[in-house]
């Protein structure tokens, strides 16, 4: 069933975006050569290239087999220079929904994606791939950065309630018809904003049963529960197009599972997000009179401890930055033994807490190449 629909859609008079062009045959060939070099498909490379050539001549595009699609999505994860969790790239579960493009159907499948991957906390790496761009016809788009994000509400007094990073997005969906909860909370789940091949974006609320949330507690400080913090269990990135062999899938939400520092040291700590370190430090009784007391550092560690502890108590999959750093170097070794380089963005691979205590800090990596494909592309 489609997700519940908000009462308004964007006006269809919005400025049109240029239609996609035909697929570059050289990009198709390069991908198919890689696919055949790393796997053992039933059809020969020559036979498949002949098929694709004919399809490109007729339509300007071609259709990936399920095996090609799965390989491409997994290799795109392997190529993701900012991801420390690439050891698991070949276990990505594929939900092939290339026949889906209508906004209501896309939203319904996104909701099912969340249900399928959550599994009561045993998070499973999953991607749902919707209809691709075709010559003169755009595929659907999901405008949310992640399937689950919290609203940011500006108060009349100039304060922020909720996630400050999403205040502008919240204002946008309100202008399109979404009604802010009353009262406005700090963890109000935003609706999905989806565009189809034609028309403006439409809004769809996420049902409660599709969003598993973890209440945050601390292993040593009972007062932490009084802060009434929580976070959602599944980090499903949803606005990065997937490009495989010259074909762009503009809507391809995918998820792994959280690293504790993502929530504790960034989402809840960044000054443009929830900015909670001063509150935690005050409750800890820390001396905040000077930066030299390192009160931020001490509060940050306790915040990450609380997040990690809470997910463990709730039985929800979560990685820690020390273990994941070791596993990334395991992945790096495997890639080198396979004769491949493993580009990495050092500033993303090194965790935001205790970076110097992790092995990923003490070395350099191959520079990322923006032209590498398959890839998850920066959000348009």
Coordinates of C-alpha atoms in Angstrom, one line a residue:
X1 CA 0.0 0.0 0.0
X2 CA 1.2 3.5 -0.7
X3 CA 2.5 5.6 2.2
X4 CA 0.0 8.1 3.7
X5 CA 0.0 11.1 1.5
X6 CA 0.3 14.7 2.7
X7 CA -2.4 17.0 1.4
X8 CA -0.4 19.0 -1.1
X9 CA 2.1 18.5 -3.9
X10 CA 4.6 21.0 -5.4
X11 CA 3.3 23.0 -8.3
X12 CA 4.0 21.5 -11.6
X13 CA 5.2 24.8 -12.9
X14 CA 8.6 24.3 -11.3
X15 CA 11.6 24.9 -13.6
X16 CA 12.2 21.8 -15.7
X17 CA 15.4 19.9 -15.5
X18 CA 17.2 18.8 -18.7
X19 CA 16.2 15.4 -19.9
X20 CA 18.9 12.7 -19.8
X21 CA 20.8 11.9 -23.0
X22 CA 21.8 8.5 -24.5
X23 CA 24.2 6.1 -22.7
X24 CA 27.9 6.4 -23.7
X25 CA 28.8 3.0 -25.4
X26 CA 32.3 3.3 -24.0
X27 CA 31.0 3.4 -20.5
X28 CA 28.8 0.4 -21.1
X29 CA 31.7 -1.6 -22.6
X30 CA 34.1 -0.7 -19.7
X31 CA 31.6 -1.9 -17.1
X32 CA 30.8 -5.1 -19.0
X33 CA 34.4 -5.9 -19.3
X34 CA 34.9 -5.5 -15.6
X35 CA 31.8 -7.6 -14.8
X36 CA 33.1 -10.4 -17.0
X37 CA 36.6 -10.1 -15.6
X38 CA 35.4 -10.5 -12.0
X39 CA 32.5 -12.9 -12.4
X40 CA 31.6 -15.9 -14.5
X41 CA 28.4 -15.1 -16.4
X42 CA 26.7 -17.6 -18.6
X43 CA 26.9 -15.4 -21.7
X44 CA 30.3 -14.6 -23.3
X45 CA 31.5 -11.0 -23.2
X46 CA 31.4 -10.8 -27.0
X47 CA 27.8 -12.0 -27.0
X48 CA 26.7 -9.6 -24.3
X49 CA 28.5 -6.6 -26.0
X50 CA 26.6 -7.4 -29.2
X51 CA 23.3 -7.5 -27.3
X52 CA 24.0 -4.1 -25.6
X53 CA 25.3 -2.5 -28.9
X54 CA 22.0 -3.4 -30.6
X55 CA 19.9 -2.1 -27.7
X56 CA 21.9 1.1 -27.6
X57 CA 21.4 1.6 -31.4
X58 CA 17.6 1.1 -31.0
X59 CA 16.9 3.0 -27.7
X60 CA 19.9 5.0 -26.6
X61 CA 20.1 2.9 -23.5
X62 CA 20.2 -0.8 -22.3
X63 CA 19.0 -2.9 -19.5
X64 CA 21.3 -4.5 -16.9
X65 CA 20.7 -8.1 -16.1
X66 CA 20.0 -8.7 -12.4
X67 CA 23.5 -10.1 -12.0
X68 CA 25.0 -7.0 -13.6
X69 CA 22.9 -4.7 -11.5
X70 CA 23.9 -6.6 -8.3
X71 CA 27.6 -6.5 -9.2
X72 CA 27.4 -2.8 -10.1
X73 CA 25.7 -1.8 -6.8
X74 CA 28.2 -3.8 -4.7
X75 CA 31.2 -2.5 -6.6
X76 CA 29.9 1.0 -6.2
X77 CA 30.1 0.4 -2.4
X78 CA 33.6 -1.0 -2.8
X79 CA 34.5 2.2 -4.6
X80 CA 33.0 4.5 -1.9
X81 CA 36.1 6.3 -0.7
X82 CA 34.4 7.9 2.3
X83 CA 33.1 4.6 3.7
X84 CA 35.0 2.7 6.4
X85 CA 32.7 -0.3 6.3
X86 CA 33.6 -1.6 2.8
X87 CA 34.7 -5.0 4.1
X88 CA 31.1 -6.1 3.7
X89 CA 30.6 -4.8 0.1
X90 CA 29.9 -8.2 -1.4
X91 CA 27.1 -9.0 1.0
X92 CA 24.8 -6.1 0.0
X93 CA 21.3 -7.3 -0.5
X94 CA 19.6 -6.1 -3.7
X95 CA 16.0 -5.1 -4.0
X96 CA 15.3 -4.8 -7.8
X97 CA 12.5 -2.3 -8.2
X98 CA 13.4 -1.0 -11.7
X99 CA 9.7 -1.2 -12.7
X100 CA 8.8 1.4 -10.1
X101 CA 8.7 5.1 -10.8
X102 CA 5.4 6.6 -9.5
X103 CA 6.1 8.6 -6.4
X104 CA 3.5 6.7 -4.2
X105 CA 4.9 3.4 -5.3
X106 CA 8.5 4.6 -4.6
X107 CA 7.5 5.8 -1.2
X108 CA 5.8 2.4 -0.4
X109 CA 8.9 0.5 -1.5
X110 CA 11.1 2.8 0.7
X111 CA 8.9 2.0 3.7
X112 CA 9.2 -1.7 2.9
X113 CA 13.0 -1.3 2.5
X114 CA 13.1 0.0 6.1
X115 CA 11.0 -2.9 7.4
X116 CA 13.0 -5.5 5.5
X117 CA 16.4 -4.2 6.6
X118 CA 15.5 -3.4 10.2
X119 CA 14.6 -7.0 11.3
X120 CA 14.0 -6.0 14.9
X121 CA 17.5 -4.6 15.2
X122 CA 19.5 -7.2 13.2
X123 CA 20.3 -4.6 10.5
X124 CA 21.0 -6.0 7.0
X125 CA 22.9 -4.0 4.4
X126 CA 20.3 -3.4 1.6
X127 CA 19.8 -1.3 -1.5
X128 CA 16.5 -0.7 -3.4
X129 CA 17.0 0.3 -7.0
X130 CA 14.2 2.1 -8.8
X131 CA 13.7 3.0 -12.4
X132 CA 16.8 4.5 -14.2
X133 CA 17.1 7.6 -16.3
X134 CA 16.3 6.9 -19.9
X135 CA 16.9 9.1 -23.0
X136 CA 14.3 11.9 -22.7
X137 CA 12.7 10.3 -19.5
X138 CA 13.9 10.9 -16.0
X139 CA 13.7 8.3 -13.3
X140 CA 12.2 9.0 -9.9
X141 CA 14.1 11.0 -7.3
X142 CA 14.1 11.0 -3.5
X143 CA 15.0 14.4 -2.2
X144 CA 15.6 13.4 1.5
X145 CA 19.3 12.9 2.3
X146 CA 18.3 9.7 4.3
X147 CA 15.0 7.9 4.4
X148 CA 14.8 8.8 8.1
X149 CA 15.7 12.2 9.3
X150 CA 14.4 14.5 12.1
X151 CA 12.8 17.9 11.5
X152 CA 14.4 21.1 12.6
X153 CA 11.9 23.7 13.9
X154 CA 12.9 27.4 14.2
X155 CA 11.2 29.0 17.2
X156 CA 10.0 32.7 17.2
X157 CA 12.8 33.4 19.6
X158 CA 15.4 32.3 17.1
X159 CA 16.2 29.0 18.8
X160 CA 16.3 25.6 17.2
X161 CA 14.2 22.6 18.2
X162 CA 15.2 19.4 16.6
X163 CA 17.9 18.8 14.0
X164 CA 19.3 22.2 12.9
X165 CA 20.8 20.8 9.7
X166 CA 17.3 20.0 8.4
X167 CA 15.6 23.3 9.3
X168 CA 15.6 24.4 5.6
X169 CA 14.3 21.0 4.4
X170 CA 11.7 21.1 7.1
X171 CA 10.5 24.6 5.9
X172 CA 10.4 23.2 2.3
X173 CA 8.1 20.3 3.2
X174 CA 5.9 22.6 5.3
X175 CA 5.5 24.8 2.3
X176 CA 4.5 21.7 0.3
X177 CA 1.8 20.9 2.8
X178 CA 3.3 18.9 5.7
X179 CA 1.9 19.9 9.0
X180 CA 4.4 20.3 11.8
X181 CA 3.5 18.2 14.9
X182 CA 1.8 20.0 17.7
X183 CA 3.7 20.3 20.0
X184 CA 6.9 20.4 17.9
X185 CA 9.3 17.8 19.1
X186 CA 13.1 17.3 18.9
X187 CA 12.7 14.0 17.0
X188 CA 9.9 14.5 14.6
X189 CA 10.4 12.2 11.6
X190 CA 10.3 14.0 8.3
X191 CA 8.1 12.9 5.4
X192 CA 9.6 11.4 2.2
X193 CA 9.7 13.9 -0.6
X194 CA 9.6 12.0 -3.9
X195 CA 9.5 13.2 -7.5
X196 CA 8.4 11.0 -10.4
X197 CA 9.3 11.2 -14.1
X198 CA 6.8 14.1 -14.5
X199 CA 5.3 16.7 -12.1
X200 CA 6.6 18.1 -8.9
X201 CA 7.6 16.4 -5.7
X202 CA 5.0 14.7 -3.5
X203 CA 5.1 14.0 0.3
X204 CA 4.6 10.8 2.1
X205 CA 4.7 10.2 5.9
X206 CA 6.6 7.3 7.3
X207 CA 4.5 5.0 9.5
X208 CA 5.7 4.5 13.0
X209 CA 6.2 0.7 12.6
X210 CA 8.8 1.4 9.8
X211 CA 11.1 3.5 11.9
X212 CA 12.8 1.7 14.8
X213 CA 14.2 4.1 17.3
X214 CA 16.6 3.5 20.2
X215 CA 16.1 5.5 23.5
X216 CA 19.5 6.6 24.7
X217 CA 20.7 5.8 28.2
X218 CA 24.2 5.7 29.8
X219 CA 25.8 2.7 31.5
X220 CA 26.9 4.8 34.6
X221 CA 24.7 7.9 34.8
X222 CA 21.0 7.4 35.3
X223 CA 20.3 11.1 34.7
X224 CA 21.2 10.6 31.0
X225 CA 17.8 9.0 30.4
X226 CA 16.2 12.2 31.7
X227 CA 17.5 14.0 28.6
X228 CA 15.0 11.9 26.6
X229 CA 17.2 11.4 23.6
X230 CA 16.8 8.8 20.9
X231 CA 18.0 8.0 17.4
X232 CA 16.7 5.9 14.5
X233 CA 18.3 2.5 13.9
X234 CA 18.8 2.5 10.1
X235 CA 21.1 5.0 8.2
X236 CA 19.6 4.7 4.7
X237 CA 21.2 7.2 2.3
X238 CA 18.6 8.1 -0.3
X239 CA 19.7 11.1 -2.4
X240 CA 22.9 9.8 -4.1
X241 CA 22.3 8.5 -7.6
X242 CA 23.9 5.1 -8.5
X243 CA 25.7 5.0 -11.8
X244 CA 26.6 1.7 -13.5
X245 CA 27.9 1.3 -17.0
X246 CA 26.7 4.7 -18.1
X247 CA 23.2 4.2 -16.7
X248 CA 22.1 6.4 -13.8
X249 CA 19.6 5.2 -11.2
X250 CA 18.7 8.5 -9.5
X251 CA 16.7 6.8 -6.7
X252 CA 18.6 3.9 -5.1
X253 CA 18.4 4.2 -1.3
X254 CA 21.0 2.0 0.5
X255 CA 22.0 1.3 4.1
X256 CA 24.6 -0.4 6.2
X257 CA 24.5 0.1 9.9
X258 CA 25.6 2.9 12.2
X259 CA 29.0 3.6 13.6
X260 CA 28.6 4.8 17.2
X261 CA 30.6 8.0 16.5
X262 CA 28.3 9.0 13.7
X263 CA 25.5 9.6 16.2
X264 CA 27.4 10.4 19.4
X265 CA 30.2 12.5 18.0
X266 CA 28.4 14.2 15.0
X267 CA 24.6 14.1 14.9
X268 CA 24.1 14.9 18.5
X269 CA 27.3 16.9 19.1
X270 CA 27.8 19.1 16.1
X271 CA 26.9 22.7 16.8
X272 CA 24.6 22.9 13.7
X273 CA 22.8 19.7 14.7
X274 CA 21.7 19.0 18.3
X275 CA 24.7 20.7 20.0
X276 CA 24.3 18.7 23.2
X277 CA 27.8 18.7 24.6
X278 CA 27.3 21.7 26.8
X279 CA 24.3 20.1 28.4
X280 CA 26.1 16.8 28.9
X281 CA 29.1 18.5 30.3
X282 CA 27.0 20.5 32.8
X283 CA 25.2 17.3 34.0
X284 CA 28.6 15.7 34.4
X285 CA 29.7 18.6 36.6
X286 CA 32.7 19.4 34.4
X287 CA 34.6 22.7 34.6
X288 CA 33.5 24.6 31.5
X289 CA 35.4 27.8 32.3
X290 CA 38.0 27.2 29.6
X291 CA 38.6 25.0 26.6
X292 CA 41.8 23.9 28.3
X293 CA 39.8 21.8 30.8
X294 CA 38.9 19.6 27.8
X295 CA 35.3 19.5 28.9
X296 CA 34.2 19.0 25.3
X297 CA 36.4 16.0 24.9
X298 CA 35.2 14.4 28.1
X299 CA 31.5 15.0 27.3
X300 CA 32.0 13.7 23.8
X301 CA 33.4 10.4 25.0
X302 CA 30.5 9.9 27.4
X303 CA 28.0 10.8 24.6
X304 CA 29.5 8.1 22.4
X305 CA 29.5 5.6 25.3
X306 CA 25.8 6.3 25.8
X307 CA 25.0 5.7 22.2
X308 CA 27.0 2.5 21.9
X309 CA 25.6 1.2 25.2
X310 CA 22.0 2.0 24.2
X311 CA 22.1 0.2 20.9
X312 CA 23.7 -2.8 22.5
X313 CA 21.0 -2.9 25.2
X314 CA 18.3 -2.6 22.6
X315 CA 19.9 -5.4 20.4
X316 CA 20.4 -3.1 17.4
X317 CA 23.4 -3.6 15.2
X318 CA 26.0 -0.9 15.6
X319 CA 29.8 -0.9 14.9
X320 CA 32.4 0.8 17.1
X321 CA 35.2 2.9 15.6
X322 CA 38.1 0.7 17.0
X323 CA 36.8 -2.5 15.6
X324 CA 35.7 -1.0 12.3
X325 CA 39.1 0.6 11.8
X326 CA 40.7 -2.9 12.1
X327 CA 38.2 -4.3 9.7
X328 CA 38.9 -1.6 7.2
X329 CA 42.6 -2.5 7.1
X330 CA 41.5 -6.1 6.5
X331 CA 39.5 -4.9 3.5
X332 CA 42.4 -2.9 2.3
X333 CA 44.6 -6.0 2.4
X334 CA 42.1 -8.1 0.5
X335 CA 41.9 -5.4 -2.2
X336 CA 45.6 -5.3 -2.5
X337 CA 45.9 -9.1 -2.8
X338 CA 43.2 -8.9 -5.5
X339 CA 45.4 -6.5 -7.5
X340 CA 43.1 -3.5 -6.8
X341 CA 43.8 -0.2 -5.2
X342 CA 41.6 1.0 -2.3
X343 CA 41.2 4.8 -2.5
X344 CA 40.1 6.4 0.7
X345 CA 39.3 9.9 1.9
X346 CA 41.4 10.1 5.1
X347 CA 39.2 12.8 6.7
X348 CA 36.2 10.4 6.5
X349 CA 37.9 7.1 7.3
X350 CA 39.5 8.4 10.5
X351 CA 36.9 8.5 13.2
X352 CA 35.9 11.8 14.9
X353 CA 36.8 10.4 18.4
X354 CA 40.2 9.1 19.4
X355 CA 41.4 9.1 15.8
X356 CA 45.0 8.7 16.8
X357 CA 44.2 5.5 18.7
X358 CA 43.0 3.7 15.6
X359 CA 45.2 2.1 13.0
X360 CA 43.6 3.9 10.1
X361 CA 45.0 7.2 11.4
X362 CA 48.7 6.2 10.9
X363 CA 48.9 5.8 7.2
X364 CA 48.1 7.4 3.8
X365 CA 45.7 6.0 1.2
X366 CA 45.3 6.1 -2.6
X367 CA 43.7 9.3 -3.7
X368 CA 40.0 9.0 -4.7
X369 CA 39.3 9.4 -8.4
X370 CA 35.9 11.1 -9.0
X371 CA 35.7 9.4 -12.4
X372 CA 35.7 5.9 -10.9
X373 CA 32.6 3.8 -11.8
X374 CA 30.4 2.1 -10.7
X375 CA 29.7 4.8 -8.0
X376 CA 27.3 6.4 -5.8
X377 CA 27.4 10.0 -7.0
X378 CA 27.2 13.2 -5.0
X379 CA 23.6 14.4 -4.5
X380 CA 22.5 16.8 -7.3

